[in-house]
PDB file of C-alpha atoms in Angstrom:
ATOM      1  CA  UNK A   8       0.000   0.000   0.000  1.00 78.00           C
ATOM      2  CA  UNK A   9       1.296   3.646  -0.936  1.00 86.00           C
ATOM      3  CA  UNK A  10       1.113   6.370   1.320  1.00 88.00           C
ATOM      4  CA  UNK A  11      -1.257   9.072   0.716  1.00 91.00           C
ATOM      5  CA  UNK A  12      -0.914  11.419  -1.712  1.00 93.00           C
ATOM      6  CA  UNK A  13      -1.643  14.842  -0.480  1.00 94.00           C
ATOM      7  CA  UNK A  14      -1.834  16.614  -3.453  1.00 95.00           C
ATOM      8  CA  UNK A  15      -5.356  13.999  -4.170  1.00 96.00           C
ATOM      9  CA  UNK A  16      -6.169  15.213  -0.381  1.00 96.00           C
ATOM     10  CA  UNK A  17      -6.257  18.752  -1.707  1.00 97.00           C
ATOM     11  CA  UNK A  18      -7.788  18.124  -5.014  1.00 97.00           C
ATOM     12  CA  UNK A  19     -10.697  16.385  -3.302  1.00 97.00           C
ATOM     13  CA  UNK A  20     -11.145  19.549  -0.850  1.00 97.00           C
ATOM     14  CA  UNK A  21     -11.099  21.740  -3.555  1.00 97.00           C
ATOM     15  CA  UNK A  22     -13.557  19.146  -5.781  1.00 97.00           C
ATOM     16  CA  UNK A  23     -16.100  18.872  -2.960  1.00 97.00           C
ATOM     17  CA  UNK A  24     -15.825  22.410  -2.172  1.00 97.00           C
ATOM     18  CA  UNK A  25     -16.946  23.658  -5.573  1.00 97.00           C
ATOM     19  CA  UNK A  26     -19.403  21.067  -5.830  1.00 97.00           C
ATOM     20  CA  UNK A  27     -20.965  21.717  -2.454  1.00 95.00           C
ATOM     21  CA  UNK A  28     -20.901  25.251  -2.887  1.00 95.00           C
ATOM     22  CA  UNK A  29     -22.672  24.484  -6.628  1.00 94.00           C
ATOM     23  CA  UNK A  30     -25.636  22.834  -4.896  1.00 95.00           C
ATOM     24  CA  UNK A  31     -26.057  25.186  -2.144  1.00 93.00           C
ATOM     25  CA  UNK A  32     -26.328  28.365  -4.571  1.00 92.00           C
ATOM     26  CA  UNK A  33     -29.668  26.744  -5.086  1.00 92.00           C
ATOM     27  CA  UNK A  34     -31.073  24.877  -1.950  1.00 91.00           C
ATOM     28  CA  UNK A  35     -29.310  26.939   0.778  1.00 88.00           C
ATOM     29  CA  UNK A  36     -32.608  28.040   1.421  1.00 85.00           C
ATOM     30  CA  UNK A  37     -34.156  25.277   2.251  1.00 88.00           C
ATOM     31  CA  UNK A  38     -31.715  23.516   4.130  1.00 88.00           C
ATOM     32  CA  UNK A  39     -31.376  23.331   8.375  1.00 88.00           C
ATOM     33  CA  UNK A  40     -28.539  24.915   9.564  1.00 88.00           C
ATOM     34  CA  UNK A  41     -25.308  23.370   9.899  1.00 90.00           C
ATOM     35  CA  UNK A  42     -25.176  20.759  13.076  1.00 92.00           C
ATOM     36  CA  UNK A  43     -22.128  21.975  15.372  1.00 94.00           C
ATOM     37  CA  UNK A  44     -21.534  18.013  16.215  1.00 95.00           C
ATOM     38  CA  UNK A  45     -19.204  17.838  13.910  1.00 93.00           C
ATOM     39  CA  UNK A  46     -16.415  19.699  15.517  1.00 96.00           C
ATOM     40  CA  UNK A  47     -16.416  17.541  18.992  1.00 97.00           C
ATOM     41  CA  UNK A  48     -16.937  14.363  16.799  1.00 96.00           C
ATOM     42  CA  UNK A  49     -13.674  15.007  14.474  1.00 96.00           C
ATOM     43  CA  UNK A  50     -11.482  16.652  17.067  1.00 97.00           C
ATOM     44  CA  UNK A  51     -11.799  13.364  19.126  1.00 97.00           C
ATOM     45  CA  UNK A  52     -11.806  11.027  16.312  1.00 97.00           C
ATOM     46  CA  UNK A  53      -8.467  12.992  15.441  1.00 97.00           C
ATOM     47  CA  UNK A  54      -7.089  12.769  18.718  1.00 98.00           C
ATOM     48  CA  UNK A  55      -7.722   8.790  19.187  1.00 97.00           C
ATOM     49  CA  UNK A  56      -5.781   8.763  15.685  1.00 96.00           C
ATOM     50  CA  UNK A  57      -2.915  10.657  16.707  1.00 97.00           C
ATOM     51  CA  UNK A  58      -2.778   8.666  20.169  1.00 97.00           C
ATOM     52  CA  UNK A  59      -2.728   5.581  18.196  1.00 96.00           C
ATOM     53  CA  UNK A  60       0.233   6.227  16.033  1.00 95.00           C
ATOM     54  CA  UNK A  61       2.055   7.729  18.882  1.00 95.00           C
ATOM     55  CA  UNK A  62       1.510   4.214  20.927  1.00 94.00           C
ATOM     56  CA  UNK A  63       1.837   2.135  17.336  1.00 94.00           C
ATOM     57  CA  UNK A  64       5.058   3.882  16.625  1.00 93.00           C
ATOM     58  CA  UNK A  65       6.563   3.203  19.811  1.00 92.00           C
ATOM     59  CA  UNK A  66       5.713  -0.499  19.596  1.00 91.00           C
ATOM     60  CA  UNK A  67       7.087  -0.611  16.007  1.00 91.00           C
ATOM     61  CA  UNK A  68      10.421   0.670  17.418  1.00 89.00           C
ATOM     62  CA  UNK A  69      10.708  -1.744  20.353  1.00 87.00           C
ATOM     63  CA  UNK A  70      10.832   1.149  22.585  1.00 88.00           C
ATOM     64  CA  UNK A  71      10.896  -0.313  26.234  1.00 88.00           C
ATOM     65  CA  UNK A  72       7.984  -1.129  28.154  1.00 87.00           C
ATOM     66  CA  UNK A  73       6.029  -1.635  24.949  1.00 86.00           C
ATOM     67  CA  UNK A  74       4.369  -5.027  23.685  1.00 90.00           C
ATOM     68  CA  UNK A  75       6.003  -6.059  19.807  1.00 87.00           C
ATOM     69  CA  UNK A  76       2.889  -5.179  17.571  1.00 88.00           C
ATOM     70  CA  UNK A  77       1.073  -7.541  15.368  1.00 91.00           C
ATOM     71  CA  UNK A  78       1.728  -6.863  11.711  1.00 90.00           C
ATOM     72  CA  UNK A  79      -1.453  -7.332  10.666  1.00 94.00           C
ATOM     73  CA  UNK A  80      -2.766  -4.881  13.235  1.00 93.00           C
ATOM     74  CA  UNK A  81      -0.378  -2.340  12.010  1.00 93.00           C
ATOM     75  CA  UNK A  82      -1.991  -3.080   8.874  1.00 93.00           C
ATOM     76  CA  UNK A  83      -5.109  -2.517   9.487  1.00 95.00           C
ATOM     77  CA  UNK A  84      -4.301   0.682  11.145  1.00 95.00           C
ATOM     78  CA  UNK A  85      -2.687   1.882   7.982  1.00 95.00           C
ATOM     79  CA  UNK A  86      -5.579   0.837   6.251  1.00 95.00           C
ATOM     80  CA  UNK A  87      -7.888   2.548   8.463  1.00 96.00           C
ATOM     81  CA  UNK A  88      -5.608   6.127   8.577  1.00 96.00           C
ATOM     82  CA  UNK A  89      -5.816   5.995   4.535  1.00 96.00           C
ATOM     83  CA  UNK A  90      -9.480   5.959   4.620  1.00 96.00           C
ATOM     84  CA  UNK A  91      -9.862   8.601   7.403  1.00 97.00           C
ATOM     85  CA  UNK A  92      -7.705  10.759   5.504  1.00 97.00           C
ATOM     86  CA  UNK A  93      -9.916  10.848   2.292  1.00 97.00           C
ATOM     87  CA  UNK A  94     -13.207  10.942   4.253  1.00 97.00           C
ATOM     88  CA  UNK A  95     -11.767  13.823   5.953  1.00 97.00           C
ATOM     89  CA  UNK A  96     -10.981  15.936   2.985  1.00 97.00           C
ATOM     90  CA  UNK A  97     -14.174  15.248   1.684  1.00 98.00           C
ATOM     91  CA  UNK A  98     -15.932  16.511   4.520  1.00 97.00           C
ATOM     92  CA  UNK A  99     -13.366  19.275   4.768  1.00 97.00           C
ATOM     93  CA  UNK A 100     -14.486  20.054   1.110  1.00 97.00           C
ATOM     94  CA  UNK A 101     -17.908  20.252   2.192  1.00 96.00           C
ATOM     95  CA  UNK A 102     -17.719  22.151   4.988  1.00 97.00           C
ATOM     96  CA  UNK A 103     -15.480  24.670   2.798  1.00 97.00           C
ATOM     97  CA  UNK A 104     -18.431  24.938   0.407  1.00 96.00           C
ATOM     98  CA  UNK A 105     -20.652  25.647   2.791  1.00 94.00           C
ATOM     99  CA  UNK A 106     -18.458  28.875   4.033  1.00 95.00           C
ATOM    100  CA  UNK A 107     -18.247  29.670   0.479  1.00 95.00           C
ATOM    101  CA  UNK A 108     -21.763  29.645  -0.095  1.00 93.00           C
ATOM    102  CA  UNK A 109     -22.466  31.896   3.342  1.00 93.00           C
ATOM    103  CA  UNK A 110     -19.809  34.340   3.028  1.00 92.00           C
ATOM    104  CA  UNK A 111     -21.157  37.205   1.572  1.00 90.00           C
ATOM    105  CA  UNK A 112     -24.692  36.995   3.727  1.00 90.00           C
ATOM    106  CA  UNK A 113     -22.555  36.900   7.256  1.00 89.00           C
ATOM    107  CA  UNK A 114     -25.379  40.145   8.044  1.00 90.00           C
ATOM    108  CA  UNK A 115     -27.749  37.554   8.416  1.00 90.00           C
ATOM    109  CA  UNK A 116     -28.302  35.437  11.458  1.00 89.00           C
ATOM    110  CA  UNK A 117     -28.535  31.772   9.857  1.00 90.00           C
ATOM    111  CA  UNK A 118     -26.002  32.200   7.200  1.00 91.00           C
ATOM    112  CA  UNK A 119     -23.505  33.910   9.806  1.00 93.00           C
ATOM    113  CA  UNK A 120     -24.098  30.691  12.657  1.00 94.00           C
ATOM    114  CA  UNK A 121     -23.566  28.127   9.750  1.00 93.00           C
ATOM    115  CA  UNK A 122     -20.433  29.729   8.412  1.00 94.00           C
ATOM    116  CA  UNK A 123     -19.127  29.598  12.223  1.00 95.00           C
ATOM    117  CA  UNK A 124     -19.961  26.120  12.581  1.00 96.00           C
ATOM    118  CA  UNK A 125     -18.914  25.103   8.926  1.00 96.00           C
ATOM    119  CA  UNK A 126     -15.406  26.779   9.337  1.00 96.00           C
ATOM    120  CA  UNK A 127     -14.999  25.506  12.422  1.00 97.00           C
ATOM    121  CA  UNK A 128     -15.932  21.905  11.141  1.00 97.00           C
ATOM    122  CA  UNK A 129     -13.330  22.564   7.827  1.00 97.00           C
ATOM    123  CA  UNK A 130     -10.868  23.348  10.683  1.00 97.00           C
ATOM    124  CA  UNK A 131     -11.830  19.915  12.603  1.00 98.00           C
ATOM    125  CA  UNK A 132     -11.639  17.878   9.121  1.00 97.00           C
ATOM    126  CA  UNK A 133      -8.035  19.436   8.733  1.00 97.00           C
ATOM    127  CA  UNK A 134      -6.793  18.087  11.816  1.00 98.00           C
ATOM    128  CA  UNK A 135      -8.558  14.883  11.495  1.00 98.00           C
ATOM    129  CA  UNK A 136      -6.411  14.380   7.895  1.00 97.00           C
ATOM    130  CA  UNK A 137      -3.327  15.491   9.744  1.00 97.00           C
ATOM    131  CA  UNK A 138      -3.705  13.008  12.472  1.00 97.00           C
ATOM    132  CA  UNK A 139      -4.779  10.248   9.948  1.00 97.00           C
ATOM    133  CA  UNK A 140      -1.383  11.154   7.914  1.00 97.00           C
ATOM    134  CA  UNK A 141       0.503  11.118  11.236  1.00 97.00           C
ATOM    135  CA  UNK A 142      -0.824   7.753  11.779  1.00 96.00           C
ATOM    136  CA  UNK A 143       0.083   6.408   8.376  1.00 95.00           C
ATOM    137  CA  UNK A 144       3.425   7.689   8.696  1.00 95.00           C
ATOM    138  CA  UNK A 145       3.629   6.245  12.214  1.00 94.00           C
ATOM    139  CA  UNK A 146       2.699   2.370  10.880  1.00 92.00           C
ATOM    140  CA  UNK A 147       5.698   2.585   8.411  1.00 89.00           C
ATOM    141  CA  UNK A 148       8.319   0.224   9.144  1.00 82.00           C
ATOM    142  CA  UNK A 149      11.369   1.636   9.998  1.00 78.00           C
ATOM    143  CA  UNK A 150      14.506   1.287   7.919  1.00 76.00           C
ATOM    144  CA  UNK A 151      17.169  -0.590   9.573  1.00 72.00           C
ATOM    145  CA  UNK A 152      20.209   0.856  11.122  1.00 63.00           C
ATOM    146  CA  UNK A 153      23.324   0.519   8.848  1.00 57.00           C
ATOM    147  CA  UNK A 154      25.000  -1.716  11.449  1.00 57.00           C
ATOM    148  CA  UNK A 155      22.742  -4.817  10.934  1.00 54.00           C
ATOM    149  CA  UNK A 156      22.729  -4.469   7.207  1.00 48.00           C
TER     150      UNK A 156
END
């Protein structure tokens, strides 16, 4: 498995940014406002994925007190930072559309709460894809030391 590509991570934002802000130029007005869940929910989900690399990466190096990790955990964990990563910069992208849509009507009360909450929840998204690359980068195996080669 490759590591992920950041420059895809940024082409989906902008993607699902312009789409998002495409659909809302016409049903904006209709819609709820934007839930402020999403901010708690990401931050937390980011910092359980930023723990778990820290703890993974420790294990990977044999650092002391730590348990030798399973390979097929480490894995898995890979496998679920890739897929965090592009889920978050798709909601990032949404979120971002949904500031784009709302910025020029921040006089009004609704459109001025949901671009709070929506740049707050691009902001969240960010740092979830940061600590899902942090994790990925934390499940890579290390290269060995020039002495044992």
């Amino acid at each position: 498995m490759k590591p992920s590509n950041p420059g895809v991570l940024v082409g989906l934002v902008v993607v699902f940014g312009l789409v998002t802000w495409g659909v809302l130029r016409q049903a904006y007005a209709v819609l709820p406002t934007v839930p402020w869940t999403a901010i708690p929910t990401t931050l937390l989900l980011a910092l359980g994925e930023a723990y778990t690399g820290w703890l993974t990466r420790a294990r990977i190096l044999r650092r002391p007190d730590t348990k030798p990790v399973e390979p097929l955990a480490v894995a898995r964990l890979a496998a679920l930072a890739k897929a965090t990563a592009y889920a978050g910069a798709v909601f990032a992208g949404v979120f971002a559309g949904f500031v784009l849509r709302v910025v020029d009507m921040l006089d009004l009360p609704k459109p001025r709460q949901d671009a709070l909450v929506a740049g707050g929840s691009f902001v969240s998204c960010v740092i979830l894809v940061c600590a899902a690359l942090f994790l990925e980068y934390c499940c890579r195996v290390p290269d060995k030391p020039e002495e044992e080669e």
